[in-house]
Short mmCIF file of C-alpha atoms and ligand atoms in Angstrom, two decimals:
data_model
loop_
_atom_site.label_atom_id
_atom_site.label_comp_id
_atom_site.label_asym_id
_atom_site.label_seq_id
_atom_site.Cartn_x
_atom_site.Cartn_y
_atom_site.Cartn_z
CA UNK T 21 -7.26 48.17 -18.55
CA UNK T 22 -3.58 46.46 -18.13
CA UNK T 23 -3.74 47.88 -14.28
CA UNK T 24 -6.81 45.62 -14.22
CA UNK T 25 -5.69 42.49 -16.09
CA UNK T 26 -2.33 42.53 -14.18
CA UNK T 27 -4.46 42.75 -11.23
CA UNK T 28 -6.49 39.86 -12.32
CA UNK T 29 -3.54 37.80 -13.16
CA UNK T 30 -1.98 38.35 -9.47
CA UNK T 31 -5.51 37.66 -8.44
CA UNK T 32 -5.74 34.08 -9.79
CA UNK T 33 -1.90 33.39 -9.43
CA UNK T 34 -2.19 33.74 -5.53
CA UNK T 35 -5.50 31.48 -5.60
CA UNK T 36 -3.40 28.63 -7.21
CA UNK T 37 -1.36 26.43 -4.84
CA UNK T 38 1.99 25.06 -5.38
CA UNK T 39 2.53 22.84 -8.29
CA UNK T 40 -0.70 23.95 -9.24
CA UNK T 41 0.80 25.53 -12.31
CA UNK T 42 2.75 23.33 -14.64
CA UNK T 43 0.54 20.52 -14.30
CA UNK T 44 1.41 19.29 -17.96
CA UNK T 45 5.04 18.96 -16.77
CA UNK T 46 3.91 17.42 -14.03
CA UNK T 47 1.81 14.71 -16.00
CA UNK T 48 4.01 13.86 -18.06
CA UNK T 49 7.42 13.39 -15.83
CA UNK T 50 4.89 11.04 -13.83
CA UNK T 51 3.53 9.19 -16.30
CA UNK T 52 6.92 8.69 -18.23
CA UNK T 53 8.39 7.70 -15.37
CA UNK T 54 5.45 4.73 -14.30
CA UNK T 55 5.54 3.14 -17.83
CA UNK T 56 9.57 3.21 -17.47
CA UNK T 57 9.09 1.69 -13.87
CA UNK T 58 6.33 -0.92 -14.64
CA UNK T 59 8.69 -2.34 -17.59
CA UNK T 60 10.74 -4.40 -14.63
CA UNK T 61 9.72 -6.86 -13.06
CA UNK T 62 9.76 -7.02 -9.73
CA UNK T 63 7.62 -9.25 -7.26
CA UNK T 64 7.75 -10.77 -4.37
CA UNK T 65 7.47 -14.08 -3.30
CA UNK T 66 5.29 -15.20 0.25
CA UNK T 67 7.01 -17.88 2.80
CA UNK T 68 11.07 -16.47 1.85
CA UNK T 69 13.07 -16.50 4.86
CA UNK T 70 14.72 -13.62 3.33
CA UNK T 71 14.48 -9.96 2.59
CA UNK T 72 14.35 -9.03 -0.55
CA UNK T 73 12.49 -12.23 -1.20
CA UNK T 74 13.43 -12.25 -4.91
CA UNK T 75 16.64 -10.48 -6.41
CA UNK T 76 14.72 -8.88 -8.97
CA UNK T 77 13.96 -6.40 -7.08
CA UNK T 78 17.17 -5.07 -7.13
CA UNK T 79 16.51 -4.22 -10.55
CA UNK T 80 14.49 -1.53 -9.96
CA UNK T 81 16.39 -0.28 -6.99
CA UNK T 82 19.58 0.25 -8.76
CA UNK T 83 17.37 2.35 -11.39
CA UNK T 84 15.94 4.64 -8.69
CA UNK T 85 19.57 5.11 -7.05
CA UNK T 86 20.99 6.12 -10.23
CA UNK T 87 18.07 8.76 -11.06
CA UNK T 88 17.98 10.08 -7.45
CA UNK T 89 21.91 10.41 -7.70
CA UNK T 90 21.45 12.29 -11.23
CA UNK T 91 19.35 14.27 -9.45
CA UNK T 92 22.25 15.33 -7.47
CA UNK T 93 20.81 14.10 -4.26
CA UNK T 94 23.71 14.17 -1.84
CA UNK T 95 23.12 10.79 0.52
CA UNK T 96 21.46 8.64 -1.88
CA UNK T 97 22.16 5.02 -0.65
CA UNK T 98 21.32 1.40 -1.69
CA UNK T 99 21.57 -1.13 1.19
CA UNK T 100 23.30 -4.09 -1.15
CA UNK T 101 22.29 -6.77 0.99
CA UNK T 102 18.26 -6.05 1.53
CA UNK T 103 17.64 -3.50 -1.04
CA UNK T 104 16.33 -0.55 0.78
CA UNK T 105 17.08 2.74 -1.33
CA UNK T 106 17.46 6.15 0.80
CA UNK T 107 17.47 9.29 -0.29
CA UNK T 108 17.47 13.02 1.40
CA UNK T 109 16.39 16.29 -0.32
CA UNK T 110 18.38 18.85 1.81
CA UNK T 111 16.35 21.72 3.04
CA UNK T 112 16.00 25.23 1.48
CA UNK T 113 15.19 27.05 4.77
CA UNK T 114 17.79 29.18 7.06
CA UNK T 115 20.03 26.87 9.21
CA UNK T 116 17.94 28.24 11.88
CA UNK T 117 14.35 27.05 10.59
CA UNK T 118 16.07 23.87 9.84
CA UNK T 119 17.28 22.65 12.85
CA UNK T 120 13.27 23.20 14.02
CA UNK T 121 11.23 22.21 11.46
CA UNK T 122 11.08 18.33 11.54
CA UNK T 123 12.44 15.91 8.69
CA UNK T 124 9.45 13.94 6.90
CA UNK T 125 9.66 11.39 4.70
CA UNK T 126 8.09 9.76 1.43
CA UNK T 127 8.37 6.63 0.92
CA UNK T 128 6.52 4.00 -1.42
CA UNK T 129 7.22 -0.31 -2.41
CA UNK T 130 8.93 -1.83 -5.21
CA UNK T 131 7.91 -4.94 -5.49
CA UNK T 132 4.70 -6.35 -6.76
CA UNK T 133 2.13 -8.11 -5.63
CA UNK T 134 2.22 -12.06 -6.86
CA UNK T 135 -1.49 -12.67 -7.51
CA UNK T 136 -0.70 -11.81 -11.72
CA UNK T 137 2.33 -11.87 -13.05
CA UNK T 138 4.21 -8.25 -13.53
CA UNK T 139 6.98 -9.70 -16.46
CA UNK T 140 7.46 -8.41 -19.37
CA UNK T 141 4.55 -5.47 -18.80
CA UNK T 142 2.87 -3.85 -21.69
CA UNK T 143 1.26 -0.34 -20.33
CA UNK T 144 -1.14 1.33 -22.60
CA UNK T 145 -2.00 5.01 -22.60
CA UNK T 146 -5.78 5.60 -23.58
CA UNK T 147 -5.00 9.52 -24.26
CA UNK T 148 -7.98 11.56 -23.77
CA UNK T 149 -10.46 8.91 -22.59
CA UNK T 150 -14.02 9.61 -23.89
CA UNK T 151 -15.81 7.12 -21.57
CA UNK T 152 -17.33 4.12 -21.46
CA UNK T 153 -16.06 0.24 -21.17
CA UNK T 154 -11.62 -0.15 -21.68
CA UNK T 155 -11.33 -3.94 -23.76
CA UNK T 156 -7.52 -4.43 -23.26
CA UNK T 157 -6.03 -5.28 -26.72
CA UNK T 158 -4.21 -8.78 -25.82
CA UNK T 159 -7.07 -10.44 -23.89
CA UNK T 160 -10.36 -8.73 -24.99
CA UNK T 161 -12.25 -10.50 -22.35
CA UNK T 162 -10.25 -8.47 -19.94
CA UNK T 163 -12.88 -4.99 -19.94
CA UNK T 164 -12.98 -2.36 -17.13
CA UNK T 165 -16.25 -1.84 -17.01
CA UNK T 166 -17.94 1.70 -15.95
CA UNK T 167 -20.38 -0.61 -13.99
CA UNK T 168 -17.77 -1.50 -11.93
CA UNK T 169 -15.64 1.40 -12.27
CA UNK T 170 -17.79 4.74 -11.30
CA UNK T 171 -14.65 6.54 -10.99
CA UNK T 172 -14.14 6.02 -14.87
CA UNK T 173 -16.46 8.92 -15.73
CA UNK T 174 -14.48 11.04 -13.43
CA UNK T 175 -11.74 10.50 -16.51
CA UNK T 176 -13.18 11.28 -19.19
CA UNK T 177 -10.51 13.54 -20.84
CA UNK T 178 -8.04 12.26 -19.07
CA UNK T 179 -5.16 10.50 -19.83
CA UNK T 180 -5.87 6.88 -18.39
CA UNK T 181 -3.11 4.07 -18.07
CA UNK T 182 -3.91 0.04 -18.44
CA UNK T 183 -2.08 -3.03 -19.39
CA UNK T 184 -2.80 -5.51 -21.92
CA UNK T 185 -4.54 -7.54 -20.33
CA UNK T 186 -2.07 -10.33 -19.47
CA UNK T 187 -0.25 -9.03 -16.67
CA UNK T 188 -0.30 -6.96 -13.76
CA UNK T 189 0.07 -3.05 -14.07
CA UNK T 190 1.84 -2.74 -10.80
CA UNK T 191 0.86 0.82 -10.61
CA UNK T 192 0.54 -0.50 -6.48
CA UNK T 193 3.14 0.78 -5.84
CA UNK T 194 5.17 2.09 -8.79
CA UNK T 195 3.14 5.15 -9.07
CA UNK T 196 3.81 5.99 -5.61
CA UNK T 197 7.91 5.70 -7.00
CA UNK T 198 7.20 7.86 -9.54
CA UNK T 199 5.01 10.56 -7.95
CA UNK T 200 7.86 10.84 -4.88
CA UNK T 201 10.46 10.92 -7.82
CA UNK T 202 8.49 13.71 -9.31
CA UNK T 203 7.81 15.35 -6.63
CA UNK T 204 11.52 15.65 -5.71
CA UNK T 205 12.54 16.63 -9.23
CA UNK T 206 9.80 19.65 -9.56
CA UNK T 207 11.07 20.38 -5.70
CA UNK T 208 14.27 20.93 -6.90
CA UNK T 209 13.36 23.26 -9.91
CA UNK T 210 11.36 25.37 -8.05
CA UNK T 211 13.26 26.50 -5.26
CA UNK T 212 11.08 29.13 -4.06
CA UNK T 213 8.86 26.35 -2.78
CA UNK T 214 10.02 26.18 0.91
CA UNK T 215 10.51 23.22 2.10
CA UNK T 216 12.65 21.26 5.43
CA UNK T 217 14.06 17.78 5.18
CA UNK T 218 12.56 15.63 3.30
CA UNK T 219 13.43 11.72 3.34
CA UNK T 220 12.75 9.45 0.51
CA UNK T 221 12.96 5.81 0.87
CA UNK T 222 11.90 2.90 -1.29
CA UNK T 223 11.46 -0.53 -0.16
CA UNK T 224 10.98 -4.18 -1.02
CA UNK T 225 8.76 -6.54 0.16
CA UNK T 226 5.85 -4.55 1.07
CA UNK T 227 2.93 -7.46 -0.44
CA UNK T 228 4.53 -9.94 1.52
CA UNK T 229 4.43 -7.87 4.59
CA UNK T 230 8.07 -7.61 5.00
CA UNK T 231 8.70 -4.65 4.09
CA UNK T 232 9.81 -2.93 7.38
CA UNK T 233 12.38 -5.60 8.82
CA UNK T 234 15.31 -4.11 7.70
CA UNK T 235 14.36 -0.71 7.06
CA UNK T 236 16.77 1.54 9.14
CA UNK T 237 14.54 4.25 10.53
CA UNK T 238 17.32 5.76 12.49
CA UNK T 239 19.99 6.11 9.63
CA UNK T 240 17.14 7.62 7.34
CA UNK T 241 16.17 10.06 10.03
CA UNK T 242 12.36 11.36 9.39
CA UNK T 243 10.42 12.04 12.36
CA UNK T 244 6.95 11.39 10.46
CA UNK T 245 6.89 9.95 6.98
CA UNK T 246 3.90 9.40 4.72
CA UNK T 247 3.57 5.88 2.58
CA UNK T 248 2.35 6.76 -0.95
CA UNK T 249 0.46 3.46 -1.39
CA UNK T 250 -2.97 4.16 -1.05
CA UNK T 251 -5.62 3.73 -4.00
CA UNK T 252 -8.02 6.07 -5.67
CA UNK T 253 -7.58 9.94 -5.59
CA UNK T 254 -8.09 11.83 -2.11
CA UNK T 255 -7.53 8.32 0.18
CA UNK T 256 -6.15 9.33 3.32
CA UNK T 257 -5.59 6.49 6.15
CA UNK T 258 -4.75 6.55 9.70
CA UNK T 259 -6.24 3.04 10.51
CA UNK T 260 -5.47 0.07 9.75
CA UNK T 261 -6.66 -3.45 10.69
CA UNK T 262 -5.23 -5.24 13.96
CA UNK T 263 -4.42 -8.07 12.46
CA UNK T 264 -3.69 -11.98 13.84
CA UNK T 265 -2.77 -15.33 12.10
CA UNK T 266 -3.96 -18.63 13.46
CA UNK T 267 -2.54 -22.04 12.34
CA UNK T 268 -4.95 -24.83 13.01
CA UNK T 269 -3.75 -27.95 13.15
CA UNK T 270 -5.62 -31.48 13.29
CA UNK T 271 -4.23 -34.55 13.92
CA UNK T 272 -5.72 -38.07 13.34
CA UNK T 273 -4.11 -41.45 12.49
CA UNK T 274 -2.82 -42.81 9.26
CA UNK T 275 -2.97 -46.92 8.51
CA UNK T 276 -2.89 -48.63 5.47
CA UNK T 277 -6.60 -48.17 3.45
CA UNK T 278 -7.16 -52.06 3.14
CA UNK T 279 -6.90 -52.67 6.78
CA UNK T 280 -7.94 -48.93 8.48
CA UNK T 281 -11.37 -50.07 9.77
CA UNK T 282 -11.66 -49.27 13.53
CA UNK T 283 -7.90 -47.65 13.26
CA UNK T 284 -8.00 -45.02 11.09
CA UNK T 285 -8.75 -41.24 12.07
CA UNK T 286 -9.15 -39.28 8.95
CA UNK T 287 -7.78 -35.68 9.93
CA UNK T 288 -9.67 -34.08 6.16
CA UNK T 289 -12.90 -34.62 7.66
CA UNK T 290 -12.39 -32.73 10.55
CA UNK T 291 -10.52 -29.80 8.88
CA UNK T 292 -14.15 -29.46 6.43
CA UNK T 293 -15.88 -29.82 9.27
CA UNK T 294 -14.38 -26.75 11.08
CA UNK T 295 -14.03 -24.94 7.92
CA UNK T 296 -17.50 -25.37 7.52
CA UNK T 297 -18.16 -23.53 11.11
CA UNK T 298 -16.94 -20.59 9.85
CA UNK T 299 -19.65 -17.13 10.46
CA UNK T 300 -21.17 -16.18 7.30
CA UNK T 301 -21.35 -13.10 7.67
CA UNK T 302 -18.02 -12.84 9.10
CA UNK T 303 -16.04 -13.18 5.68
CA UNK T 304 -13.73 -11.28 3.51
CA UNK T 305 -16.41 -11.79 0.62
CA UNK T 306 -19.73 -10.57 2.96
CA UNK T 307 -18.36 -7.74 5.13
CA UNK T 308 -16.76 -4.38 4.22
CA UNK T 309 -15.86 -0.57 5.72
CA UNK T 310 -15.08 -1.10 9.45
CA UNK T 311 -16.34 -4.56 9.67
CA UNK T 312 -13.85 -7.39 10.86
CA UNK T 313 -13.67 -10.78 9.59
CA UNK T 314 -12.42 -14.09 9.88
CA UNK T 315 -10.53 -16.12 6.48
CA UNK T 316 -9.83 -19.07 6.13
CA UNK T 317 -7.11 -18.75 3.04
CA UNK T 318 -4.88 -22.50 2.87
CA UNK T 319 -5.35 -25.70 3.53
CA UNK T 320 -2.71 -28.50 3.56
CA UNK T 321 -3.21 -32.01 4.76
CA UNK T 322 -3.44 -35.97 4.17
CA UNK T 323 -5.17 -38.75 6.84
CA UNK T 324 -2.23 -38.08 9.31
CA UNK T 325 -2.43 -34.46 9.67
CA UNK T 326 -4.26 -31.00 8.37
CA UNK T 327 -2.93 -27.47 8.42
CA UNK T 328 -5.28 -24.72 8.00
CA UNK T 329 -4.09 -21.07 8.28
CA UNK T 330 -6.36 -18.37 9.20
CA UNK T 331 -6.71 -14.41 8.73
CA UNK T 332 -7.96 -12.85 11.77
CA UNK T 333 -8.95 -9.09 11.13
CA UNK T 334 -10.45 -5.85 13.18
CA UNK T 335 -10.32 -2.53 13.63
CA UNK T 336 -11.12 -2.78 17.87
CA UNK T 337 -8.99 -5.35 19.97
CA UNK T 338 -12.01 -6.37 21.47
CA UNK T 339 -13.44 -7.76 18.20
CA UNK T 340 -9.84 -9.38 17.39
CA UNK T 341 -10.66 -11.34 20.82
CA UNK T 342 -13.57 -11.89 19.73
CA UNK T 343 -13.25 -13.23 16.54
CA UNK T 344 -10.23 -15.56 18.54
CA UNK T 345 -13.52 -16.91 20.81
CA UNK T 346 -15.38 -18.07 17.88
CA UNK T 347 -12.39 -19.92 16.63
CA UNK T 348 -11.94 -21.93 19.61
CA UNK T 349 -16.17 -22.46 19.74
CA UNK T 350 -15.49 -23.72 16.61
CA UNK T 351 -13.11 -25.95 17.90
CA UNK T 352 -15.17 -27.39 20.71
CA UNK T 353 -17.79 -28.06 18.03
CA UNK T 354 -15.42 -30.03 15.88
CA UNK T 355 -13.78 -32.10 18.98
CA UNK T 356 -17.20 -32.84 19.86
CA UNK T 357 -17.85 -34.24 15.94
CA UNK T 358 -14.33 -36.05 16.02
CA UNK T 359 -13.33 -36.91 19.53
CA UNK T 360 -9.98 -38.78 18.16
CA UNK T 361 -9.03 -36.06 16.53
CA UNK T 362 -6.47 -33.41 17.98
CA UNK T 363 -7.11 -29.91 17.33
CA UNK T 364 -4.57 -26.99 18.17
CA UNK T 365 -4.83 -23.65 17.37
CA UNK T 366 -1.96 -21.72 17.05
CA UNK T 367 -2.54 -17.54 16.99
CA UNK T 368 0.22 -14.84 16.77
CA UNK T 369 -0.21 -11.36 16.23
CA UNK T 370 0.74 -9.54 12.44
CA UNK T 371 0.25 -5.87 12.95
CA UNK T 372 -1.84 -3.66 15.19
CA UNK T 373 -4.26 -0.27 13.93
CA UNK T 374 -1.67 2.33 13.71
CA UNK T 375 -4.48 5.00 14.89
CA UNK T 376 -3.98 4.27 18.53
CA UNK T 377 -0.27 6.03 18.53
CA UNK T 378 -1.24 8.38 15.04
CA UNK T 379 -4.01 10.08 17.74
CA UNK T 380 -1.20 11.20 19.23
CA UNK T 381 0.28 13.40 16.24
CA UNK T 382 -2.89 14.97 14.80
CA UNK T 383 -0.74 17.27 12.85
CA UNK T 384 0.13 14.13 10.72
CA UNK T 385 -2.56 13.00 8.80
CA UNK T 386 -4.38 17.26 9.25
CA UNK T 387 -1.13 18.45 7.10
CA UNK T 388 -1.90 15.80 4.86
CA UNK T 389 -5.74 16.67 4.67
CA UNK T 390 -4.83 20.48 4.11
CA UNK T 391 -2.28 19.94 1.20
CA UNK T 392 -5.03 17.95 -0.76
CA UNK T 393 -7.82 20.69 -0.12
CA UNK T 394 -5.23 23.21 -1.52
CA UNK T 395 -4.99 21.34 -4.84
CA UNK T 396 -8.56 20.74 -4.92
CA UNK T 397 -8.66 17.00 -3.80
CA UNK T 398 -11.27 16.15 -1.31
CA UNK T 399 -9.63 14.01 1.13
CA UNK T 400 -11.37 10.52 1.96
CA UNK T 401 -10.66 9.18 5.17
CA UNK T 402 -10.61 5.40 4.45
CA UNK T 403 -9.98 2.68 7.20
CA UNK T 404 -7.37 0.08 5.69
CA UNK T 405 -8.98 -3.04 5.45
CA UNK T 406 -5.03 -4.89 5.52
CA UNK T 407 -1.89 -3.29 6.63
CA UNK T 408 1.00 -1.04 5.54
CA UNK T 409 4.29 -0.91 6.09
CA UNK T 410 3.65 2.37 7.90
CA UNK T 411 1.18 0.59 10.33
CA UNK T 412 4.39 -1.78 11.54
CA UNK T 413 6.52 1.74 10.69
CA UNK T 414 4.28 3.70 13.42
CA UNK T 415 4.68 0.77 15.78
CA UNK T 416 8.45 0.99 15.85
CA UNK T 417 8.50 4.84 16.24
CA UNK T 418 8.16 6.29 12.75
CA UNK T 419 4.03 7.69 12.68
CA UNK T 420 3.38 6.77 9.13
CA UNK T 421 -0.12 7.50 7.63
CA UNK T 422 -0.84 6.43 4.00
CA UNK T 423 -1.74 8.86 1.39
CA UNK T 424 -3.27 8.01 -2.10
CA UNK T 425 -0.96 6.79 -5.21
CA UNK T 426 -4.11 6.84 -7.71
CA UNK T 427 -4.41 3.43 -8.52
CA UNK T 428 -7.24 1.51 -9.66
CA UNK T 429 -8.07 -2.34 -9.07
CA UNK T 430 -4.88 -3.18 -7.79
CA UNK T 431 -3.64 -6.61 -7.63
CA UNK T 432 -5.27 -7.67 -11.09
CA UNK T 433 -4.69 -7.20 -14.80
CA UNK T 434 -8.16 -4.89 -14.88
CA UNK T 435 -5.59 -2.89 -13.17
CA UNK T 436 -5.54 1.22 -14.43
CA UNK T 437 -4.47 4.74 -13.29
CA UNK T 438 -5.88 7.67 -14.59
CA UNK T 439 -2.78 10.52 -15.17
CA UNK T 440 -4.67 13.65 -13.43
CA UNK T 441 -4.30 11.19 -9.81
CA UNK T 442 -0.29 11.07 -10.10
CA UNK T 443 -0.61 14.80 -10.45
CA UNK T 444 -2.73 15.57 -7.49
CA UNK T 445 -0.66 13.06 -6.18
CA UNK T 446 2.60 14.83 -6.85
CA UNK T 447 1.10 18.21 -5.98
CA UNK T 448 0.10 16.90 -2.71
CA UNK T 449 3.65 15.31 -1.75
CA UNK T 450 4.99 19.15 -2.94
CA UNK T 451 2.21 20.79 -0.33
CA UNK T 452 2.85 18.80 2.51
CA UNK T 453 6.28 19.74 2.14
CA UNK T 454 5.33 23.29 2.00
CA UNK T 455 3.17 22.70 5.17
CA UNK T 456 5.61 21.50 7.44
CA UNK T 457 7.91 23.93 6.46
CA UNK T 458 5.12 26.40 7.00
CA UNK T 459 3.71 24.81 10.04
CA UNK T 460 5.78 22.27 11.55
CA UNK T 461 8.17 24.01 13.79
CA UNK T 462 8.80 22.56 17.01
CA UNK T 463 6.96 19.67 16.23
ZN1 ZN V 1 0.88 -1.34 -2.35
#
């Protein structure tokens, strides 16, 4: 009889995976962590010349430096003038398996994005959700709705995370902070866990797509690094969008209104015009998975001259150049409409789909795929449809897939995280570990 139950007990102990056990730990060092993280505000601002865009951020950073220095990391760094924070986890393998197993790196974004504001951030724990429709207490006609929210019911019994309802949650990307925090902390209590070198990095800037410019890739020192700042639970990405911005500019001719007739050229009516041109079913609003599109997104302008910037999207180069032929048909068409008016369009390139140089290191994204299988996540391969920092990252010689962070509805006070993802979360960052340390020799 105890031969048998100690039997059964090794039995189901060597069927769990790492960090499977402890999971209340877990849940709560994450979650404590988020609502302490989410308390400062931190975004971004677009159009800053520099990086960090707002000195807020530093608030945060100078948090996460001091924890990952009480943590008795040995290099952790803040870079005082662009607020990068760097951090290594020395290996627990021989000196031998060391020097061969590659160093791989964690990283997630500080700032927040500047659609809602993220000040003075109220989270609210719904403990043991028992379904149906969330009415956040300070603006009740803020409700995440299970309509719109399938993965609610998924919850139910879970712990699940919300604001207010008058600000942002910023769980994109603090809960990617606090699951690489966690992550690191549990890796360091549970030294029998093998891992190699692991890098952790968090930066600024990421919403405004700055993110990368000063990060120094060569003084951190991973080989392959993961960005923890994908959404719901299992999302796994190796593409990204290519992406372009065009500036179109029209010109006409300002006079005096009294006197304008025969002299004026009104450059407004040509920039409706064109905007008018623009493919139906070629928009942010009417297209979705691996569908490209084309997005008109600000408008400036008076009689004199209008400024129109454009989002150019796809997944394929070809239907980039594409989408860069029916801007300039639209063009013609408006020339033809408005012969005195100029028209110039203006296109430079944002960030290319970092699948054409991930192909190259399967291993990547498949060590990825296996440490969520052995916590029971199913991975979801999901096409970005924007960037990451890891798709510029991968460009300059870091390959950078993105792995989930949990959240829900990013970008938006209906904004919510249910706890269980930040453990799976967590559990995957410890696995991967575990797998390249396993797996990764030589590569
Ligand atoms: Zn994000």
């Amino acid at each position: 009889m105890r031969a048998t139950l100690v039997l059964l007990i090794t039995l189901f102990l060597s069927e769990m995976s790492l960090g499977q056990v402890d999971e209340g730990w877990i849940k709560k060092a994450a979650a404590d962590r988020l609502i302490r993280y989410v308390k400062i505000d931190t975004q971004s601002k677009e159009d800053m010349a520099q990086v960090p865009s707002t000195q807020k951020q530093f608030d945060l950073a100078r948090v996460l430096l001091k924890e990952l220095q009480d943590l008795g990391l040995p290099e952790a760094r803040l870079d005082e003038k662009h607020c990068y924070v760097y951090a290594t986890l020395p290996s627990n393998l021989s000196e031998q398996q060391t020097a061969v197993v590659p160093a791989v790196g964690f990283m997630a974004h500080m700032d927040a994005s500047s659609s809602v504001s993220d000040a003075n951030v109220n989270p609210i724990i719904h403990r043991d959700y028992r379904g149906g429709d969330i009415v956040l207490p300070n603006d009740t006609t803020c409700v995440i709705t299970v309509e719109k929210n399938p993965n609610l019911l998924k919850s139910v019994g879970d712990d699940i995370i919300t604001t207010d309802g008058t600000t942002l949650l910023a769980a994109d990307d603090k809960a990617g902070i606090a699951e690489i925090m966690t992550a690191v902390e549990y890796m360091l209590k549970h030294p029998e866990i093998k891992h190699g070198t692991i890098k952790i990095a968090f930066t600024p800037d990421e919403e405004v797509g700055k993110g990368p410019e000063y990060f120094d890739i060569k003084g951190w020192g991973a080989k392959y690094a993961y960005t923890v700042d994908g959404g719901q639970l299992g999302e796994l990405s190796e593409e990204t969008f290519n992406a372009q911005a065009a500036v179109v500019t029209f010109s006409g001719k300002n006079t005096h209104p009294g006197y304008a007739k025969g002299i004026m050229v009104n450059s407004l009516y040509a920039a409706s015009y064109f905007i008018s041109l623009f493919p139906e079913d070629m928009k942010p609003e009417t297209t979705e998975g691996r569908e490209g599109y084309l997005h008109p997104y600000d408008l400036t302008g008076n009689e004199e001259q209008s400024r129109l910037k454009v989002l150019i999207r796809d997944f394929d180069m070809s239907g980039l150049e594409a989408e860069g032929k029916i801007l300039q048909e639209m063009k013609q068409r408006t020339e033809q409409k408005f012969p005195k008016v100029k028209i110039n369009i203006k296109i430079t390139d944002t960030y290319r789909n970092m699948y054409s140089v991930l192909e190259k290191y399967p291993e990547v994204v498949e060590f990825a795929e296996e440490a969520m299988k052995r916590v029971g996540v199913k991975p979801i391969l999901l096409p970005v449809r924007g960037g990451t920092d890891g798709s510029q990252l991968t460009f300059m010689g870091l390959p950078t897939p993105n792995i989930f962070a949990g959240e829900e509805n990013p970008h938006g006070k209906l904004e919510w995280i249910p706890a269980n993802s930040m453990v799976r979360s967590v559990q995957t960052i410890v696995n991967i570990s575990n797998i390249w340390a396993e797996r990764g020799a030589g590569k």
